[in-house]
mmCIF file of C-alpha atoms in Angstrom:
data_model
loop_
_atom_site.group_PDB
_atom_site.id
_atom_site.type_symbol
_atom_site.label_atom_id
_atom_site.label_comp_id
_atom_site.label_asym_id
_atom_site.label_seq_id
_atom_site.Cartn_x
_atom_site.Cartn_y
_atom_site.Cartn_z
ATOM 1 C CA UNK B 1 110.607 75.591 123.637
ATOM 2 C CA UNK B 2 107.891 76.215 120.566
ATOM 3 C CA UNK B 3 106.399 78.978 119.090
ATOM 4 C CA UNK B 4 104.838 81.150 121.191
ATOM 5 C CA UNK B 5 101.123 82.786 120.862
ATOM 6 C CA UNK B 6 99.791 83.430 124.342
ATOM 7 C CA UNK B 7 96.331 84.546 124.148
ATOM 8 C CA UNK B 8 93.819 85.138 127.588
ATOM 9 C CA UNK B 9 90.621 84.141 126.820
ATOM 10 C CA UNK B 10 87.392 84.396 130.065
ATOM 11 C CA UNK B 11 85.478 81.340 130.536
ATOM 12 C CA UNK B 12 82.721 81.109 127.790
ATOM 13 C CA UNK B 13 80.135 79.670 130.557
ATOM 14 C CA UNK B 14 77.704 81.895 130.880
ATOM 15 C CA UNK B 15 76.869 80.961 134.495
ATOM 16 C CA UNK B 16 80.341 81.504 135.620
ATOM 17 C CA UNK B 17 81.631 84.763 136.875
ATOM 18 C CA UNK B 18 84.181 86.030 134.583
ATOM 19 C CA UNK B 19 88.096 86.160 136.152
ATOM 20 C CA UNK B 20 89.186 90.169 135.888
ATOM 21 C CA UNK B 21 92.398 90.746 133.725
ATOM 22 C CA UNK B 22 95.409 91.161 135.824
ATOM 23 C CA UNK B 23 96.491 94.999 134.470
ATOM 24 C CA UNK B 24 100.114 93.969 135.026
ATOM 25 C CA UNK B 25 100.024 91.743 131.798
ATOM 26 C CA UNK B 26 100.498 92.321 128.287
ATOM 27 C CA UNK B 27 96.855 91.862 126.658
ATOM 28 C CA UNK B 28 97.519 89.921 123.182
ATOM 29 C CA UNK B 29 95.787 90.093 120.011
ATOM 30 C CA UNK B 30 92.977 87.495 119.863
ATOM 31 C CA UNK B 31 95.026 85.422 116.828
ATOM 32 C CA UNK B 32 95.705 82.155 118.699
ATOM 33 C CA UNK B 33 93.339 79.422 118.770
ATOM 34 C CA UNK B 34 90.988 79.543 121.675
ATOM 35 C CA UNK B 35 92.303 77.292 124.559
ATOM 36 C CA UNK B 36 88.100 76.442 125.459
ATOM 37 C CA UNK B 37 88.161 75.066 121.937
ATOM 38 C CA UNK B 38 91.174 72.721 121.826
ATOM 39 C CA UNK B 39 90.381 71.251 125.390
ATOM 40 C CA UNK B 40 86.457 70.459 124.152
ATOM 41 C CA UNK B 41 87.905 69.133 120.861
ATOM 42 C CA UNK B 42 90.006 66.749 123.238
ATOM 43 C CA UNK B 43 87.129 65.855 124.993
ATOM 44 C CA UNK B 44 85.279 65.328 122.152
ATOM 45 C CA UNK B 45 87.739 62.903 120.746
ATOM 46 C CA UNK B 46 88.321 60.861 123.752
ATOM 47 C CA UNK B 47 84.633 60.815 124.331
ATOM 48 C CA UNK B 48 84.264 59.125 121.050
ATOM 49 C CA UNK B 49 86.740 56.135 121.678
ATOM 50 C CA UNK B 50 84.923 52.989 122.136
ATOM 51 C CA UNK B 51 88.067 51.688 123.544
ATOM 52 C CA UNK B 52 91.414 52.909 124.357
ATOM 53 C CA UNK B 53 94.804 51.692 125.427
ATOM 54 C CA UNK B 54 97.307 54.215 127.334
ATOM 55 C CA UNK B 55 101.041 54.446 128.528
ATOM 56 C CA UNK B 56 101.384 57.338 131.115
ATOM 57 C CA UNK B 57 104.459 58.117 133.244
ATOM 58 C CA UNK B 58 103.951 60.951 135.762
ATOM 59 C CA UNK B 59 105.760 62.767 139.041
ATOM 60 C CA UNK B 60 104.105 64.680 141.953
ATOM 61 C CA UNK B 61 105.363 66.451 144.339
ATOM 62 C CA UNK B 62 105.408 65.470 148.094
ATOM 63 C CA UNK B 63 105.767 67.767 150.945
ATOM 64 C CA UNK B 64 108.427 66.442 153.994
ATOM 65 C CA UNK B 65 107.886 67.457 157.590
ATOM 66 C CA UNK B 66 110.427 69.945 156.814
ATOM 67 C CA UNK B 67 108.455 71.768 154.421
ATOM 68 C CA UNK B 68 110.839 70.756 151.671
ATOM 69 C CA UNK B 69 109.184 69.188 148.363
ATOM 70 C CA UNK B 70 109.986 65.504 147.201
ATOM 71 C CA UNK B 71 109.397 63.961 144.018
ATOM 72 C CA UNK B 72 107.545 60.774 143.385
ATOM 73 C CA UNK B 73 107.290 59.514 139.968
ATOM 74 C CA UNK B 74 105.033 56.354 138.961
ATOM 75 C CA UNK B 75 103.936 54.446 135.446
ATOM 76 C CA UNK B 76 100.491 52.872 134.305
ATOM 77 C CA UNK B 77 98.619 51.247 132.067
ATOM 78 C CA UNK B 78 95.066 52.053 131.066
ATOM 79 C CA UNK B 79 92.742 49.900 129.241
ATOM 80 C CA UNK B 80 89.069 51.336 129.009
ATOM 81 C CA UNK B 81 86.685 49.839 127.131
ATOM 82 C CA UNK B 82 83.121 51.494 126.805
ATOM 83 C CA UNK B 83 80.715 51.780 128.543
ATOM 84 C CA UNK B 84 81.921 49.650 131.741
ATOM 85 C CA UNK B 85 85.373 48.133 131.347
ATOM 86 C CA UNK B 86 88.067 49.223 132.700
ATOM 87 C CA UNK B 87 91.862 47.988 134.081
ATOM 88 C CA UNK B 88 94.546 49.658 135.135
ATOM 89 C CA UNK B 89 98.271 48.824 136.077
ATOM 90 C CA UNK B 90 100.151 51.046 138.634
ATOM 91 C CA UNK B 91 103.753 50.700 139.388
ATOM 92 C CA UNK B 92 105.060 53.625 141.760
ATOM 93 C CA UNK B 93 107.835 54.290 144.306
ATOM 94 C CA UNK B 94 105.540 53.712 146.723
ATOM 95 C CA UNK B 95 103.120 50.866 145.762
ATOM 96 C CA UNK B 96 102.267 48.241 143.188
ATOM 97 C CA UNK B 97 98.641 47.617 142.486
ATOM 98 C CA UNK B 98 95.762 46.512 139.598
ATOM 99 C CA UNK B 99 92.425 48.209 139.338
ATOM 100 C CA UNK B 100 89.802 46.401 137.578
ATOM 101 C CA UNK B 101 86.298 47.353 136.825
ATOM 102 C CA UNK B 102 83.715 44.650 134.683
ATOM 103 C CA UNK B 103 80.489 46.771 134.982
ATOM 104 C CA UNK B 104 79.847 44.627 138.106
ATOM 105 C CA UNK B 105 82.337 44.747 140.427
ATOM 106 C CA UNK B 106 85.454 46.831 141.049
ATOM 107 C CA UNK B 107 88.605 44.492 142.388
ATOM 108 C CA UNK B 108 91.667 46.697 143.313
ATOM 109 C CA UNK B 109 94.678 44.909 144.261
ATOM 110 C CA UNK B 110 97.876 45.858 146.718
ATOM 111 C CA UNK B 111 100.666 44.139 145.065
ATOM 112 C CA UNK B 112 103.076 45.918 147.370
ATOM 113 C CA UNK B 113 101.202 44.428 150.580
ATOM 114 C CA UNK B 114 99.512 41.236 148.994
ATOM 115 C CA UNK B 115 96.163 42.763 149.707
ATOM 116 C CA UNK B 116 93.109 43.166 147.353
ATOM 117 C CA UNK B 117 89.583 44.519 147.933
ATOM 118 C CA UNK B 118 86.018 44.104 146.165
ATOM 119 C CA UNK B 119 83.756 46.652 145.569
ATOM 120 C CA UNK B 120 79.987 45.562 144.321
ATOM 121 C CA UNK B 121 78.827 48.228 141.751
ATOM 122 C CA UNK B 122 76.938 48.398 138.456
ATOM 123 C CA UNK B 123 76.928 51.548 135.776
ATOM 124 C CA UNK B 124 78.661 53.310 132.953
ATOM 125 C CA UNK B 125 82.396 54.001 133.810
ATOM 126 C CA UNK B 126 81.396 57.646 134.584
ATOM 127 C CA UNK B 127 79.048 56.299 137.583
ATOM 128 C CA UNK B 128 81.787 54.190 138.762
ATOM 129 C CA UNK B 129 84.430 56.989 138.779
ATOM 130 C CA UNK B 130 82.073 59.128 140.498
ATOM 131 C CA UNK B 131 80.850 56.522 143.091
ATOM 132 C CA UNK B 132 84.746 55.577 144.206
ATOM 133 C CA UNK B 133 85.784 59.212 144.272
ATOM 134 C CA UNK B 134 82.626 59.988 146.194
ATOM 135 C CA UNK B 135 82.067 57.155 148.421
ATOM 136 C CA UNK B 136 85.821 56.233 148.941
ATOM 137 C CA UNK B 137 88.351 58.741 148.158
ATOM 138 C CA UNK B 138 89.749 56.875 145.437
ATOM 139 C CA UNK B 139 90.360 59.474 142.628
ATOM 140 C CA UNK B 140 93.361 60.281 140.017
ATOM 141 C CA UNK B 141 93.967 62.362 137.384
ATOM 142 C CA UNK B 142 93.766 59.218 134.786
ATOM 143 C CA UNK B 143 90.306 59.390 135.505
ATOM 144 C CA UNK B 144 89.059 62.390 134.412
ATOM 145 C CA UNK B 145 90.657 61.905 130.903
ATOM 146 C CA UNK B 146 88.083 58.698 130.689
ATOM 147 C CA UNK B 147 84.805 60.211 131.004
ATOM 148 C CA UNK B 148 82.743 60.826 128.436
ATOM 149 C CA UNK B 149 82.625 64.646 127.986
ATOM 150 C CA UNK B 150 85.217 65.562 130.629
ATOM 151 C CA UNK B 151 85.045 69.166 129.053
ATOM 152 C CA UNK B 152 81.141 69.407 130.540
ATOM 153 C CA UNK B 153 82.285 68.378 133.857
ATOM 154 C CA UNK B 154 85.216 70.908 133.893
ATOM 155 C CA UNK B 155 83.878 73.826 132.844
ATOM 156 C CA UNK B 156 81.946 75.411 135.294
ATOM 157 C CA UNK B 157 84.916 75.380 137.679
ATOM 158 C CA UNK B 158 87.239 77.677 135.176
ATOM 159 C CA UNK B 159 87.686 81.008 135.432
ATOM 160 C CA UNK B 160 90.112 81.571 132.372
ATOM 161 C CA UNK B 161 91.981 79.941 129.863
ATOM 162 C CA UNK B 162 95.283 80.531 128.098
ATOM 163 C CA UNK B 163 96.753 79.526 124.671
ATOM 164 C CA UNK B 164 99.948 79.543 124.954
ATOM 165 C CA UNK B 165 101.996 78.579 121.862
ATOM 166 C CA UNK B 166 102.823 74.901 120.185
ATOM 167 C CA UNK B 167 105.785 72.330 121.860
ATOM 168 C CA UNK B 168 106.556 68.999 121.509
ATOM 169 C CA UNK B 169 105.904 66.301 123.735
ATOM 170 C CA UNK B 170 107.087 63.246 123.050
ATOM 171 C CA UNK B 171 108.049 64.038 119.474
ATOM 172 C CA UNK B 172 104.965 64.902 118.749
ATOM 173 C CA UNK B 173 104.004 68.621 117.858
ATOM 174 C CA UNK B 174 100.950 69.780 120.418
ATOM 175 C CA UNK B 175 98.907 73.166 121.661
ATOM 176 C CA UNK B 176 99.525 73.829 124.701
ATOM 177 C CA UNK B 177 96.749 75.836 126.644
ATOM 178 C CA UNK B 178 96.582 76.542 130.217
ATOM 179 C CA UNK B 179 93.747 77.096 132.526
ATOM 180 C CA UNK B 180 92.835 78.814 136.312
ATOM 181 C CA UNK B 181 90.350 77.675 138.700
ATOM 182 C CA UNK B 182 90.057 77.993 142.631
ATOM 183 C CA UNK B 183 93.234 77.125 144.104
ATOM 184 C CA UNK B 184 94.699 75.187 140.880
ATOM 185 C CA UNK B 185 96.758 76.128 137.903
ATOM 186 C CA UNK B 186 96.871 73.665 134.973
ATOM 187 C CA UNK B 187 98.083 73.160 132.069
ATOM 188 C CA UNK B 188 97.468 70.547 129.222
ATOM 189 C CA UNK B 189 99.737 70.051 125.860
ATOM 190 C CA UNK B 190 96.910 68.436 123.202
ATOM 191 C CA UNK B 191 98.193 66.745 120.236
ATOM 192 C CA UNK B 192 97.353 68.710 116.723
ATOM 193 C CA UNK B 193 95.515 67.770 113.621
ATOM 194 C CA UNK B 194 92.686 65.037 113.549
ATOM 195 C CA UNK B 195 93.636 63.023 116.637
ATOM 196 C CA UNK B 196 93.568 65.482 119.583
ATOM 197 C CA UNK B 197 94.771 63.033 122.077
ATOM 198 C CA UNK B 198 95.884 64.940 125.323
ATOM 199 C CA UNK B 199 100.073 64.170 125.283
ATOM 200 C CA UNK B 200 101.153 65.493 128.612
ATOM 201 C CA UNK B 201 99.371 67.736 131.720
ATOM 202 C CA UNK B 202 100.980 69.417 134.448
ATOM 203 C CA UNK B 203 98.828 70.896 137.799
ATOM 204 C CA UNK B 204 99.694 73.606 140.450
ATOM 205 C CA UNK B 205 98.553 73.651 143.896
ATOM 206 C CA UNK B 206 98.620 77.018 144.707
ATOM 207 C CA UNK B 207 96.231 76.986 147.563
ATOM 208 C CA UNK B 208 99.128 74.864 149.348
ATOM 209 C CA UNK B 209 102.262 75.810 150.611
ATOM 210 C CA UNK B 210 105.121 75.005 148.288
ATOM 211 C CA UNK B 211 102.895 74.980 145.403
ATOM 212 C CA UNK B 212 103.251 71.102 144.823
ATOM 213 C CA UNK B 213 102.817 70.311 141.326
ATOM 214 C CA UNK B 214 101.665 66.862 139.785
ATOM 215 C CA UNK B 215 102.737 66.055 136.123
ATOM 216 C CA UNK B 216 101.146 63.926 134.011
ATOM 217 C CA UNK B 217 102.571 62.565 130.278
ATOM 218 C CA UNK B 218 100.792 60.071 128.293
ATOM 219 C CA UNK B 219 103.454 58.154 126.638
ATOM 220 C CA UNK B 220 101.941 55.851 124.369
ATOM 221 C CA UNK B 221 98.145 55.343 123.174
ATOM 222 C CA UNK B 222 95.992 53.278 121.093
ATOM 223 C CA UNK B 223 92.433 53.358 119.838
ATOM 224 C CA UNK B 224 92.556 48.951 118.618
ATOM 225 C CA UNK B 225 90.524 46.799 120.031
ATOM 226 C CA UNK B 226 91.548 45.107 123.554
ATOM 227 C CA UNK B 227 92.536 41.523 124.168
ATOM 228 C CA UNK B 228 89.657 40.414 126.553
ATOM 229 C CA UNK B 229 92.730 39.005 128.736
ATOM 230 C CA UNK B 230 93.466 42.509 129.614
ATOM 231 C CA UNK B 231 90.315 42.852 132.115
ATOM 232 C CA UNK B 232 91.130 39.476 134.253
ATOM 233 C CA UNK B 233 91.319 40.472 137.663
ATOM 234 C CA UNK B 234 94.911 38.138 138.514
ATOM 235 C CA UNK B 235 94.437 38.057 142.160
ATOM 236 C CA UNK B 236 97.513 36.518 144.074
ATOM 237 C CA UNK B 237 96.187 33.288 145.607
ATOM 238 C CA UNK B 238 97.701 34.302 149.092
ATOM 239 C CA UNK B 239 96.483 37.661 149.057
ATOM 240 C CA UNK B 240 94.258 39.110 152.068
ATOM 241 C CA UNK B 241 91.156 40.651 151.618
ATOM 242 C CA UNK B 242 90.967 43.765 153.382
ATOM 243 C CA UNK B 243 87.438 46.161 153.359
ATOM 244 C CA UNK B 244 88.026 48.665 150.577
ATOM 245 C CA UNK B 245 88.193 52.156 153.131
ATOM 246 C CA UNK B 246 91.542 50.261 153.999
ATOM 247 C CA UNK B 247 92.259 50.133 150.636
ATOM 248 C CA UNK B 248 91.558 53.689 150.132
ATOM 249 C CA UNK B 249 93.677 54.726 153.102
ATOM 250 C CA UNK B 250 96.677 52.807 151.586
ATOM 251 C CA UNK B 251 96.116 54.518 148.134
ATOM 252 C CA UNK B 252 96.328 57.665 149.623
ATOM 253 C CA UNK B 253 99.337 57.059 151.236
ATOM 254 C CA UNK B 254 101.230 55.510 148.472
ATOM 255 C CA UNK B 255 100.395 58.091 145.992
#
C-alpha cells in the first residue's frame, strides 16, 4: 500500500560474492534510493543514541506437530542506556519475564514461573549481547537493533538488497527495503527524513518448512533521558533461583 520503486541492488562488500540476478525478473532503473544506504543510515542513527526508550509489539510463527503454522504474538519494553545499561520488559502468550543488564551483572527474571537467574559479566552492551547469545542461547531480534553499528555486523552475510517503495507504519511514512542472505528473507520499513528510526521488520525462514515468519513493529520510541528507576532489577521475594542454561531452555520454549 505506498508508492512503489523496487530497485535490486548486489551487496556493496567487496569480500562478499555477489548474488546472480534471477533472469525471470523485471530489472528496474537504478532511480530508487539504495536499500545498503537507508539500512546504514539506520544504523548510524541508532548507533548515535546515548539512550533510548522503545515500544515493540511483534508475532512469530510456530510450527505444530502437524506441520500447520501458529501464531504467537508478544509486547516489550526496551530501555538502553549507553554503553552498559540495559532493561527489558516481555509480556508474551507464553511467558512473562524482565531482563536487566547494569554493566555488572545480567538478572533475567521468569515472571510466568517465579524464577530468576544471575549472570556475572562486565562490558559494553555489544559484549554482553554477544556473550549471552554465544555462551547461552539467549538471543532476539531486539538485540541486534541495540548495537552500535548493527549495519557492520550485518553486512557480510547479505547477498542483495531491495528498495522497494515508501508505506506507512504506524502513521508514519517509511522506506521500505528488503534484503537476502542464506536461508533468510527480510525486510525492514525505516522511518524517513532526519530520524531514521527502524518502524517495523518482518523475517522469512525459508530454509524451514512452512517458511515461518517473525514480525517485528516498533510502536513507540524515545531518545529522553531514562528514569534511573527503570534499571532496578524487582525480583519477586519468593522467587527461585534457577542456573541461567535453565533459564535459557525456558526462553526458548516460551518464545
Amino acid at each position: 500500500d505506498g508508492q512503489q520503486g523496487y530497485t535490486v541492488v548486489d551487496n556493496p562488500n567487496p569480500n562478499q560474492t555477489p548474488a546472480t540476478p534471477d533472469p525471470n525478473q523485471p530489472q528496474f532503473a537504478d532511480t530508487a534510493p539504495d536499500p545498503f544506504k537507508v539500512f546504514q543510515n539506520m544504523s548510524d542513527f541508532l548507533g548515535k543514541q546515548s539512550q533510548l526508550t522503545m515500544q515493540l509489539s511483534d508475532t512469530s510463527d510456530e510450527i505444530a506437530d502437524t506441520g500447520s503454522k501458529i501464531q504467537m504474538s508478544s509486547t516489550r519494553t526496551v530501555y538502553m542506556q549507553r554503553p552498559d545499561q540495559l532493561a527489558v520488559d516481555f509480556v508474551g502468550d507464553n511467558a512473562s519475564r524482565r531482563v536487566v543488564y547494569d554493566g555488572k551483572t545480567v538478572t533475567a527474571v521468569d515472571l510466568t514461573h517465579n524464577a530468576y537467574t544471575t549472570i556475572p559479566m562486565q562490558g559494553t552492551l555489544d559484549e554482553m549481547m554477544d556473550k549471552l547469545a554465544k555462551d547461552y542461547g539467549m538471543a532476539q531480534l531486539v538485540d541486534n537493533l541495540l548495537y552500535k553499528d548493527i549495519y557492520k555486523r550485518v553486512l557480510p552475510k547479505l547477498q542483495a538488497g531491495q528498495y522497494v517503495g515508501t508505506d506507512t507504519v504506524g502513521g508514519v511514512k517509511c522506506d521500505h527495503i528488503a534484503f537476502r542472505q542464506e536461508g533468510i528473507d527480510w525486510e525492514m520499513w525505516v522511518q524517513q527524513g532526519d530520524k531514521p528510526m527502524p518502524r517495523k521488520i518482518s523475517v522469512t525462514h525459508t530454509d524451514l518448512a512452512s517458511h515461518p515468519q517473525y514480525t517485528l513493529e516498533i510502536t513507540k520510541w524515545s531518545a529522553a533521558p531514562i528514569p534511573a528507576s527503570a534499571f532496578d532489577v524487582k525480583i519477586p521475594k519468593d522467587a527461585q533461583k534457577i542456573d541461567a542454561l535453565t533459564m535459557s531452555a525456558e526462553v526458548k520454549k516460551d518464545q
